[in-house]
XYZ file of C-alpha atoms in Angstrom:
649
model
C 111.599 100.464 144.578
C 111.725 98.288 141.509
C 109.189 98.567 138.729
C 108.392 95.538 136.631
C 105.855 94.813 133.958
C 102.604 94.123 135.789
C 101.490 91.322 133.503
C 104.559 89.269 134.477
C 102.743 88.712 137.768
C 100.287 86.523 135.911
C 103.083 84.191 134.914
C 104.514 84.062 138.433
C 101.091 83.067 139.798
C 100.626 80.062 137.595
C 100.940 80.685 133.871
C 104.664 79.969 134.064
C 106.705 77.590 136.184
C 107.348 79.993 139.046
C 107.397 79.123 142.730
C 104.407 80.200 144.835
C 104.951 80.036 148.572
C 102.362 80.230 151.335
C 103.547 81.984 154.484
C 102.086 81.368 157.930
C 103.330 81.393 161.533
C 106.762 79.664 161.550
C 106.081 77.944 158.239
C 107.103 78.365 154.618
C 105.810 75.741 152.199
C 106.449 75.741 148.439
C 103.307 75.164 146.406
C 104.928 75.127 142.981
C 108.389 74.672 141.529
C 110.554 75.749 138.654
C 112.724 73.395 136.686
C 116.076 73.257 138.475
C 119.097 71.050 138.289
C 119.121 70.519 142.038
C 116.489 68.103 143.292
C 116.601 69.732 146.739
C 115.858 73.222 145.474
C 112.464 74.250 144.126
C 112.733 78.005 143.613
C 113.873 80.059 140.657
C 117.321 79.164 139.350
C 118.574 82.715 139.837
C 118.426 82.292 143.622
C 119.593 78.687 143.927
C 122.090 78.429 146.799
C 123.640 75.165 145.598
C 127.327 75.249 146.524
C 129.937 73.107 144.802
C 133.122 71.700 146.260
C 136.109 73.792 145.171
C 138.802 71.824 143.342
C 141.773 70.925 145.558
C 145.004 72.875 145.076
C 147.103 71.463 142.236
C 149.876 69.050 143.108
C 152.601 70.055 142.626
C 151.592 73.643 143.375
C 152.647 76.460 141.074
C 155.503 78.717 142.214
C 154.272 81.339 144.665
C 156.977 83.876 143.742
C 157.593 85.063 140.180
C 158.710 88.124 138.239
C 156.622 90.261 135.870
C 159.033 92.276 133.745
C 157.165 94.811 131.625
C 158.719 96.396 128.558
C 158.037 99.861 127.175
C 158.047 101.349 123.706
C 157.655 98.994 120.739
C 156.257 95.941 122.533
C 155.465 92.926 120.365
C 152.309 90.864 120.767
C 149.968 93.647 121.887
C 146.319 93.426 120.921
C 144.513 95.942 118.768
C 143.293 99.042 120.603
C 140.302 98.214 122.757
C 137.458 100.402 123.989
C 136.636 100.570 127.662
C 133.151 99.293 126.807
C 134.639 96.003 125.543
C 132.673 93.990 128.137
C 128.921 94.365 127.615
C 125.687 92.432 127.902
C 123.281 90.524 125.686
C 119.725 90.674 127.025
C 117.146 88.172 125.841
C 114.385 90.120 124.101
C 111.652 88.373 126.089
C 112.911 89.746 129.443
C 113.405 93.376 128.420
C 110.387 94.598 130.367
C 111.721 92.904 133.480
C 115.163 94.470 133.042
C 114.373 97.913 131.583
C 111.028 98.774 133.151
C 107.286 98.949 132.644
C 107.580 101.673 130.006
C 109.583 104.827 129.338
C 107.989 106.528 132.357
C 108.814 103.620 134.671
C 112.460 102.680 134.206
C 114.151 100.112 136.416
C 116.353 102.219 138.663
C 118.729 99.343 139.599
C 119.446 98.787 135.908
C 120.250 102.476 135.492
C 122.612 102.255 138.451
C 124.325 99.148 137.095
C 124.888 100.809 133.734
C 126.035 104.052 135.386
C 128.664 102.135 137.381
C 130.171 100.870 134.134
C 129.812 104.159 132.260
C 131.776 105.867 135.034
C 134.654 103.431 134.536
C 134.642 102.852 130.788
C 132.913 105.866 129.256
C 129.954 103.948 127.815
C 128.237 100.535 127.789
C 127.252 98.204 124.933
C 124.054 96.151 125.226
C 122.459 93.830 122.729
C 118.720 93.125 122.840
C 118.063 89.842 121.078
C 118.642 86.117 121.379
C 116.348 83.369 120.175
C 113.315 85.592 120.694
C 114.407 88.283 118.231
C 113.843 86.219 115.080
C 110.107 85.894 115.665
C 109.454 89.267 117.344
C 106.960 91.633 115.731
C 106.596 95.359 116.390
C 102.922 96.346 116.670
C 101.039 99.554 117.391
C 99.588 98.181 120.631
C 99.153 94.962 122.598
C 95.851 93.546 123.906
C 96.495 94.569 127.520
C 98.490 97.700 126.792
C 101.820 96.232 127.864
C 105.015 97.039 125.985
C 105.673 93.348 125.282
C 103.580 90.186 125.095
C 104.606 86.528 124.900
C 102.585 83.764 123.268
C 103.406 80.613 125.214
C 101.026 78.548 123.110
C 103.426 78.849 120.165
C 106.759 77.930 121.698
C 109.664 77.013 119.457
C 113.242 75.757 119.829
C 114.457 73.334 122.494
C 114.399 76.215 125.001
C 110.677 76.770 124.507
C 111.179 80.273 123.133
C 107.819 82.088 122.841
C 107.071 84.377 119.886
C 106.805 88.034 120.907
C 104.873 91.116 119.987
C 106.116 94.454 121.266
C 105.455 98.147 120.866
C 107.785 101.057 120.209
C 107.729 101.666 123.964
C 110.531 99.088 124.240
C 112.758 101.185 121.985
C 111.671 104.388 123.689
C 112.830 102.894 127.009
C 116.181 102.112 125.417
C 116.485 105.722 124.255
C 115.705 107.014 127.752
C 118.307 104.668 129.240
C 120.887 105.903 126.732
C 120.173 109.537 127.576
C 120.894 108.788 131.240
C 123.740 106.267 131.076
C 125.318 106.288 127.582
C 124.255 102.768 126.654
C 124.795 101.900 122.979
C 122.536 99.246 121.484
C 122.556 96.277 119.147
C 119.106 95.053 118.096
C 117.973 92.280 115.754
C 115.924 92.257 112.561
C 113.451 89.311 112.555
C 114.820 86.596 110.279
C 112.069 83.975 110.249
C 110.225 85.201 107.153
C 112.663 86.222 104.437
C 109.918 86.822 101.871
C 108.055 89.338 104.041
C 110.668 91.259 105.998
C 109.483 92.987 109.159
C 111.740 96.037 109.203
C 109.795 98.125 111.706
C 112.339 97.537 114.467
C 115.078 98.954 112.221
C 112.905 101.900 111.205
C 111.875 102.832 114.743
C 115.281 101.950 116.171
C 117.041 104.339 113.817
C 114.502 107.097 114.455
C 114.469 106.826 118.255
C 117.999 105.709 119.129
C 119.995 107.772 116.650
C 123.720 107.487 117.370
C 123.037 104.997 120.152
C 122.038 102.331 117.600
C 125.324 100.705 116.577
C 124.242 97.426 115.009
C 121.404 95.362 113.534
C 121.867 91.635 113.946
C 120.674 89.655 110.936
C 119.954 86.066 111.945
C 120.562 84.595 115.389
C 122.630 81.386 115.160
C 121.593 80.569 111.573
C 123.712 77.418 111.610
C 121.148 75.967 114.063
C 118.084 76.896 112.010
C 117.662 73.483 110.391
C 118.272 71.671 113.689
C 115.524 73.754 115.300
C 113.107 73.169 112.445
C 113.242 76.722 111.097
C 114.848 75.821 107.754
C 115.201 72.666 105.615
C 117.938 70.166 106.462
C 119.796 71.343 103.377
C 120.152 74.914 104.712
C 123.737 76.016 104.070
C 126.119 78.973 104.489
C 125.301 79.986 100.916
C 121.579 79.961 101.748
C 122.233 82.259 104.703
C 124.255 84.610 102.511
C 121.454 84.678 99.936
C 118.881 85.549 102.612
C 121.200 88.233 103.979
C 121.273 89.727 100.488
C 117.468 89.742 100.357
C 117.436 91.661 103.643
C 119.829 94.269 102.231
C 117.601 94.690 99.191
C 114.546 95.171 101.390
C 116.317 97.724 103.595
C 117.577 99.701 100.611
C 114.026 99.854 99.278
C 112.687 101.142 102.618
C 112.606 104.977 102.676
C 112.350 104.932 106.497
C 115.838 103.395 106.805
C 118.662 105.741 105.907
C 121.655 103.844 107.337
C 122.140 100.513 105.563
C 125.601 99.935 107.026
C 124.644 98.606 110.466
C 124.135 94.893 109.755
C 125.933 92.244 111.814
C 126.508 88.618 110.799
C 126.979 85.694 110.594
C 126.331 85.203 114.361
C 127.235 81.510 114.301
C 126.678 79.120 117.207
C 129.447 76.711 116.201
C 127.909 74.178 113.812
C 129.403 76.111 110.902
C 132.837 77.688 111.088
C 133.389 81.342 110.166
C 135.518 80.223 107.223
C 132.442 78.429 105.826
C 130.817 81.849 105.607
C 133.887 83.723 104.389
C 134.169 81.315 101.457
C 130.785 82.465 100.148
C 132.101 86.021 99.763
C 129.795 87.203 102.546
C 132.160 89.743 104.130
C 133.474 91.157 100.862
C 130.264 91.251 98.838
C 128.335 92.893 101.684
C 131.200 94.896 103.138
C 129.545 98.299 102.898
C 126.437 96.986 104.670
C 128.294 95.347 107.559
C 129.053 97.128 110.838
C 130.797 94.053 112.272
C 131.324 90.316 111.983
C 130.127 88.269 114.943
C 129.910 84.819 116.493
C 128.213 83.361 119.576
C 129.767 80.705 121.764
C 129.360 78.995 125.141
C 132.101 76.709 126.451
C 129.562 73.987 127.299
C 125.840 73.527 127.926
C 123.366 72.356 130.530
C 120.568 71.658 128.054
C 119.969 68.083 129.213
C 119.136 69.133 132.780
C 116.900 71.967 131.642
C 115.219 70.560 128.546
C 116.272 66.917 128.089
C 118.372 67.801 125.030
C 121.912 66.510 124.515
C 123.937 64.689 127.148
C 123.990 65.071 130.946
C 126.732 67.373 132.227
C 127.660 67.731 135.896
C 128.508 71.220 137.093
C 130.767 69.749 139.749
C 132.652 67.734 137.142
C 133.234 70.662 134.789
C 133.933 73.251 137.510
C 137.735 72.735 137.352
C 137.732 73.466 133.616
C 136.571 77.014 134.293
C 139.330 77.622 136.820
C 142.306 77.662 134.485
C 143.761 80.070 131.956
C 143.175 77.426 129.272
C 139.416 77.934 129.396
C 139.564 81.360 127.758
C 142.391 80.313 125.451
C 140.363 77.326 124.251
C 137.328 79.435 123.324
C 139.454 82.014 121.498
C 141.263 79.243 119.630
C 137.981 77.975 118.173
C 138.120 80.869 115.690
C 141.511 80.449 114.001
C 142.322 83.373 111.753
C 138.885 84.944 112.235
C 140.039 88.161 113.891
C 142.840 88.554 111.335
C 140.326 88.084 108.543
C 137.970 90.631 110.099
C 140.789 93.180 110.220
C 141.648 92.446 106.594
C 138.117 93.434 105.529
C 138.039 96.396 107.921
C 135.481 95.058 110.404
C 135.511 94.462 114.168
C 134.985 90.879 115.307
C 132.448 90.457 118.118
C 131.587 87.712 120.606
C 127.901 88.538 120.410
C 126.535 86.140 123.030
C 128.323 84.056 125.627
C 128.345 82.963 129.252
C 129.355 79.938 131.314
C 126.998 77.417 129.677
C 124.064 77.579 127.290
C 120.590 76.605 128.483
C 120.962 78.630 131.660
C 124.304 77.569 133.108
C 124.993 75.369 136.152
C 123.884 75.766 139.761
C 126.835 76.461 142.019
C 129.151 77.162 139.086
C 127.621 79.924 136.995
C 126.733 81.931 140.106
C 130.022 81.357 141.949
C 133.100 83.455 142.651
C 134.932 81.099 140.313
C 132.685 82.330 137.493
C 133.697 85.918 138.286
C 137.391 85.014 137.980
C 136.668 83.023 134.816
C 134.752 85.940 133.289
C 137.690 88.293 133.835
C 140.286 85.963 132.344
C 138.021 84.944 129.447
C 137.186 88.549 128.534
C 140.800 89.694 128.698
C 141.843 86.698 126.600
C 139.316 87.672 123.929
C 140.611 91.250 124.045
C 144.175 89.970 123.673
C 142.990 87.774 120.748
C 141.637 90.866 118.941
C 137.922 90.436 119.465
C 136.468 93.939 119.781
C 133.506 93.252 122.096
C 132.207 90.458 124.307
C 128.549 90.368 125.408
C 127.523 88.156 128.342
C 123.959 86.919 128.130
C 121.135 87.825 130.518
C 118.050 85.598 130.740
C 115.085 85.363 133.072
C 114.495 83.825 136.471
C 115.228 80.318 135.197
C 118.967 80.736 134.573
C 121.995 80.610 136.851
C 124.443 82.811 134.950
C 122.708 86.196 135.005
C 124.960 89.184 135.670
C 121.889 90.759 137.314
C 118.352 89.575 138.036
C 115.303 91.639 139.092
C 112.741 90.087 141.448
C 109.404 89.031 140.025
C 106.682 91.669 140.216
C 104.840 90.235 143.203
C 108.069 90.417 145.252
C 109.253 93.856 144.137
C 107.846 95.630 147.201
C 110.152 93.738 149.552
C 112.923 92.259 147.374
C 115.650 94.053 145.481
C 117.892 92.849 142.633
C 120.357 89.982 142.716
C 123.797 90.754 141.279
C 125.713 87.795 139.860
C 129.456 87.187 139.548
C 129.624 88.167 135.868
C 128.671 91.725 136.747
C 131.714 91.883 139.038
C 133.750 90.657 136.057
C 132.331 93.516 133.993
C 133.365 96.111 136.574
C 136.878 94.693 136.784
C 137.413 94.549 133.014
C 136.026 98.071 132.606
C 138.614 99.343 135.095
C 141.377 97.232 133.591
C 140.823 98.724 130.118
C 139.890 102.202 131.338
C 138.156 104.918 129.358
C 140.969 106.025 127.017
C 139.799 103.657 124.228
C 143.437 103.075 123.260
C 144.132 100.212 125.675
C 146.106 97.254 124.308
C 146.229 93.914 126.061
C 149.163 91.535 126.445
C 148.932 87.999 127.822
C 152.015 87.826 130.036
C 152.092 84.013 130.219
C 152.793 84.783 133.852
C 154.545 82.419 136.237
C 156.001 80.379 133.406
C 152.637 80.104 131.710
C 151.016 78.425 134.719
C 147.296 77.897 134.106
C 146.258 78.774 137.664
C 148.000 82.158 137.871
C 147.345 84.065 134.616
C 148.336 87.691 134.163
C 147.810 90.465 131.625
C 149.414 93.842 131.083
C 147.367 96.770 129.781
C 149.258 99.269 127.631
C 148.320 102.771 126.516
C 150.428 104.574 123.908
C 153.273 102.103 124.322
C 153.425 102.328 128.110
C 152.197 99.723 130.616
C 149.541 101.271 132.853
C 147.843 98.331 134.610
C 148.505 94.699 135.414
C 145.713 92.140 135.924
C 146.610 89.117 138.072
C 144.369 86.130 138.846
C 144.708 83.247 141.296
C 142.235 80.445 140.514
C 143.285 78.249 143.451
C 141.260 77.899 146.645
C 143.523 77.317 149.643
C 142.555 78.725 153.061
C 146.002 77.797 154.421
C 147.595 80.613 152.426
C 150.219 78.296 150.956
C 148.998 79.014 147.432
C 148.859 82.773 147.759
C 151.447 84.178 145.377
C 153.547 87.318 145.071
C 154.254 88.891 141.695
C 157.365 91.077 141.579
C 156.605 93.733 138.960
C 159.151 95.926 137.218
C 158.735 98.375 134.342
C 161.621 98.639 131.907
C 164.044 97.794 134.673
C 162.674 100.498 136.979
C 159.698 100.932 139.267
C 157.482 103.760 140.483
C 157.663 104.780 144.118
C 154.421 102.925 144.763
C 151.497 101.214 143.042
C 147.801 101.134 143.863
C 145.926 97.821 143.944
C 142.266 96.823 143.925
C 141.275 93.289 144.884
C 138.320 91.088 143.950
C 137.958 88.697 146.867
C 135.989 85.785 148.320
C 137.056 82.954 150.577
C 136.442 80.236 147.974
C 135.812 79.861 144.256
C 132.572 78.095 145.213
C 131.200 80.999 147.279
C 127.792 82.256 146.136
C 127.406 86.074 146.370
C 128.843 88.637 148.794
C 132.105 89.016 146.887
C 133.986 92.275 147.292
C 135.582 94.473 144.652
C 137.887 97.056 146.232
C 136.062 96.543 149.517
C 132.569 97.033 148.089
C 129.857 94.471 147.443
C 126.420 94.068 145.906
C 125.490 91.585 148.630
C 123.451 88.435 148.244
C 120.117 87.546 146.676
C 117.419 90.249 146.688
C 119.662 92.868 148.338
C 120.915 95.329 145.705
C 119.625 98.540 144.151
C 122.514 98.455 141.684
C 124.894 100.517 143.795
C 127.958 98.949 145.441
C 127.889 99.058 149.235
C 130.832 99.635 151.521
C 133.935 101.777 151.718
C 136.247 101.746 148.718
C 139.535 100.045 149.568
C 142.453 100.873 147.268
C 145.654 99.525 148.732
C 148.943 101.383 148.358
C 151.988 99.151 148.005
C 155.446 100.773 148.277
C 157.941 99.535 145.707
C 161.456 98.317 146.478
C 163.696 100.919 144.866
C 166.826 98.936 145.644
C 165.766 95.821 143.777
C 163.449 97.666 141.360
C 160.362 95.565 142.055
C 156.829 96.190 143.256
C 155.683 93.107 145.135
C 151.955 92.438 144.808
C 150.380 89.568 146.698
C 147.371 87.727 145.227
C 145.427 85.457 147.613
C 144.113 82.012 146.738
C 141.524 82.637 145.370
C 141.502 86.240 144.221
C 142.208 88.850 141.607
C 144.384 91.968 141.766
C 144.306 94.966 139.438
C 147.555 96.890 139.773
C 147.592 100.567 138.776
C 151.122 101.540 137.846
C 150.444 105.287 137.844
C 148.032 107.636 139.576
C 146.671 108.664 136.169
C 145.832 105.055 135.321
C 143.813 104.839 138.541
C 141.961 108.114 138.042
C 141.122 107.165 134.452
C 139.439 103.943 135.616
C 138.007 105.286 138.870
C 136.693 108.805 138.392
C 135.101 109.190 141.797
C 131.484 108.726 142.922
C 129.158 107.327 140.273
C 126.029 109.252 139.347
C 123.220 106.992 140.517
C 119.467 107.225 140.452
C 116.702 107.228 143.014
C 112.972 106.997 142.441
C 109.747 107.940 144.165
C 107.724 105.416 142.162
C 106.287 102.519 144.117
C 104.773 99.224 143.152
C 102.732 99.096 146.388
C 100.866 101.903 148.135
C 98.443 99.744 150.112
C 98.983 96.644 152.207
C 100.131 93.505 150.442
C 97.260 91.413 149.101
C 96.858 88.475 151.492
C 95.159 85.108 151.467
C 94.412 83.035 154.539
C 97.059 80.222 154.536
C 94.485 77.683 155.717
C 92.393 78.390 152.648
C 95.313 78.416 150.246
C 96.684 75.179 151.696
C 93.591 73.284 150.569
C 92.817 75.248 147.446
C 95.287 73.767 144.948
C 95.472 77.306 143.652
C 91.901 77.053 142.339
C 89.381 75.609 144.769
C 88.347 76.437 148.316
C 88.478 80.184 147.769
C 84.946 80.614 146.484
C 83.275 80.903 149.900
C 86.069 82.649 151.722
C 86.239 86.267 152.805
C 89.840 86.386 151.602
C 90.293 88.545 148.539
C 92.721 90.417 146.382
C 90.757 93.613 145.761
C 89.781 96.196 148.365
C 86.235 95.880 149.602
C 85.523 92.863 147.425
C 85.312 89.138 148.000
C 85.415 86.428 145.399
C 82.472 84.069 145.116
C 83.373 82.334 141.900
C 84.364 78.681 141.949
C 87.135 79.377 139.457
C 89.055 81.122 142.228
C 92.545 82.074 141.150
C 91.815 81.553 137.478
C 89.517 84.595 137.506
C 91.248 86.408 140.367
C 94.395 86.975 138.295
C 92.988 89.920 136.318
C 91.997 91.542 139.609
C 95.528 91.145 140.912
C 96.980 92.709 137.796
C 94.481 95.544 137.934
C 95.224 96.142 141.612
C 98.949 96.451 141.020
C 98.521 98.510 137.874
C 96.203 100.890 139.687
C 98.577 101.142 142.601
C 101.509 102.316 140.501
C 102.338 105.938 141.181
C 103.993 108.180 138.667
C 107.659 108.426 139.632
C 110.522 110.715 138.863
C 114.221 110.077 138.435
C 116.622 112.166 140.450
C 120.410 112.262 140.358
C 122.301 111.758 143.582
C 125.994 111.433 144.279
């Protein structure tokens, strides 16, 4: 069972734009809608089944036979050494109780499973808790209703309607419990909206509770957008940001509850300023001993007009082809010329701190498609090759299309499971491609003559190639655009190679992809564990011609393991997963007569009915749902049973 913050039910029943559906015999009628880009769909964006038309195969087609000749020893062009946890997640602060759990006694088991899958492959996982909501968040001793986190929708800010937050230390305690079980390492953010009265409690409690698992404190989320969002004067400049950063350092050094002042991360730019604008202020040199890393945030495009009426209209169908080429990742990496070299010169890693397919929630049919999974792999490996040290893909709430994983809302958690998006498949693939040695180096092979539709990477460890990552962005059911890569290693080949495939029948397919024969299914179907029999294909190599011929379907991805050790390093057997005996429902589901609800408008018509939401009680108040909501929350809260976590293989 899934456990979600009970008070989120209040939002799903009318305080937020969530869909409420009345069920009756052979009928399902939506009574409310969320904002969605598709006029024909009225549910939450996370479950939108909009399907785009895949781009036609390129004409002329790329060659479907080409050689991949890998060198050994002193190979030029390799990236810096990369950790297996290179691919991580950025979770919007406001949805932490949906993702992590009700409190430290009620953790979300699917999230534990999802993190355990990655830990098994890469050794650990990196997760940032932040986003727009971090700058106005305040840690308090308790909240009015006892929840770990509260949102104040009456004080929204930013074009995305970001609500200010209050939260308790229970949020950080949950993070510590998750780390103890799954080796998740955390980035958190220090509020940056009041630089005269710093709220450092999150740093104090974070350091005390997380210990070694706290690896960074973000200082300012997208400060180059502060003036545009009305949070700073129009004159706000890179120098102003640096000055405020200095004030934060002074405040932290004066705080006896903070002992590690070397965890700060900046400048976290969105793209209005360039990193060089910040470097010129002396930011990275003057504050070097206080910086854990330098970071930026970037999305290749946005869907803000459809969601919030900001900017210009963008069609997901029109931009879909842009995501299905090798140039997409190259273009994003090229937007930071010299930045990774500069970071190395000052001894700091360079992070992509927040990214995904498109800001403001992504696009229906694109961000949740198989094409996005292929894009995520190529983009992440391109950043690794370009000497970024981490990439974090953003996770929002029910209203976005790009989520790597999405829990159901509380009032559906007794019969719905989690929805796993394409970016999570990308994370699994990249974790296996880099492995757990933490010495992996990445080389862009410019495969197939540098063709944009058939990119390839080689992964090296200690000067030896150990894995090859091959993508085919083309959709062609005829098979004419399947390709075969003939791989050789220093003029020789092993007796055989092992291959795992990420597959779907089209780049536009929504859900039910397979990675090495396993899947997380479709919407509402996953507990965080892959389902199915693992399929690792063995391909004999041609000893006469010294090639290993690996076929990659159109569309598809192949990860080639050149040695048995490279496979065992990335795939260490069954993942430790978690089961729970905690339930969100121990009585029958609260029901309302559809004939009453159909004429009630969510408020009226219920006063004289025998329908109710509490056992042995009927409502007789004309306010109906408006006053019934506390009863619903109390019912679910009272129904929660104390659960335990158990380890199963």
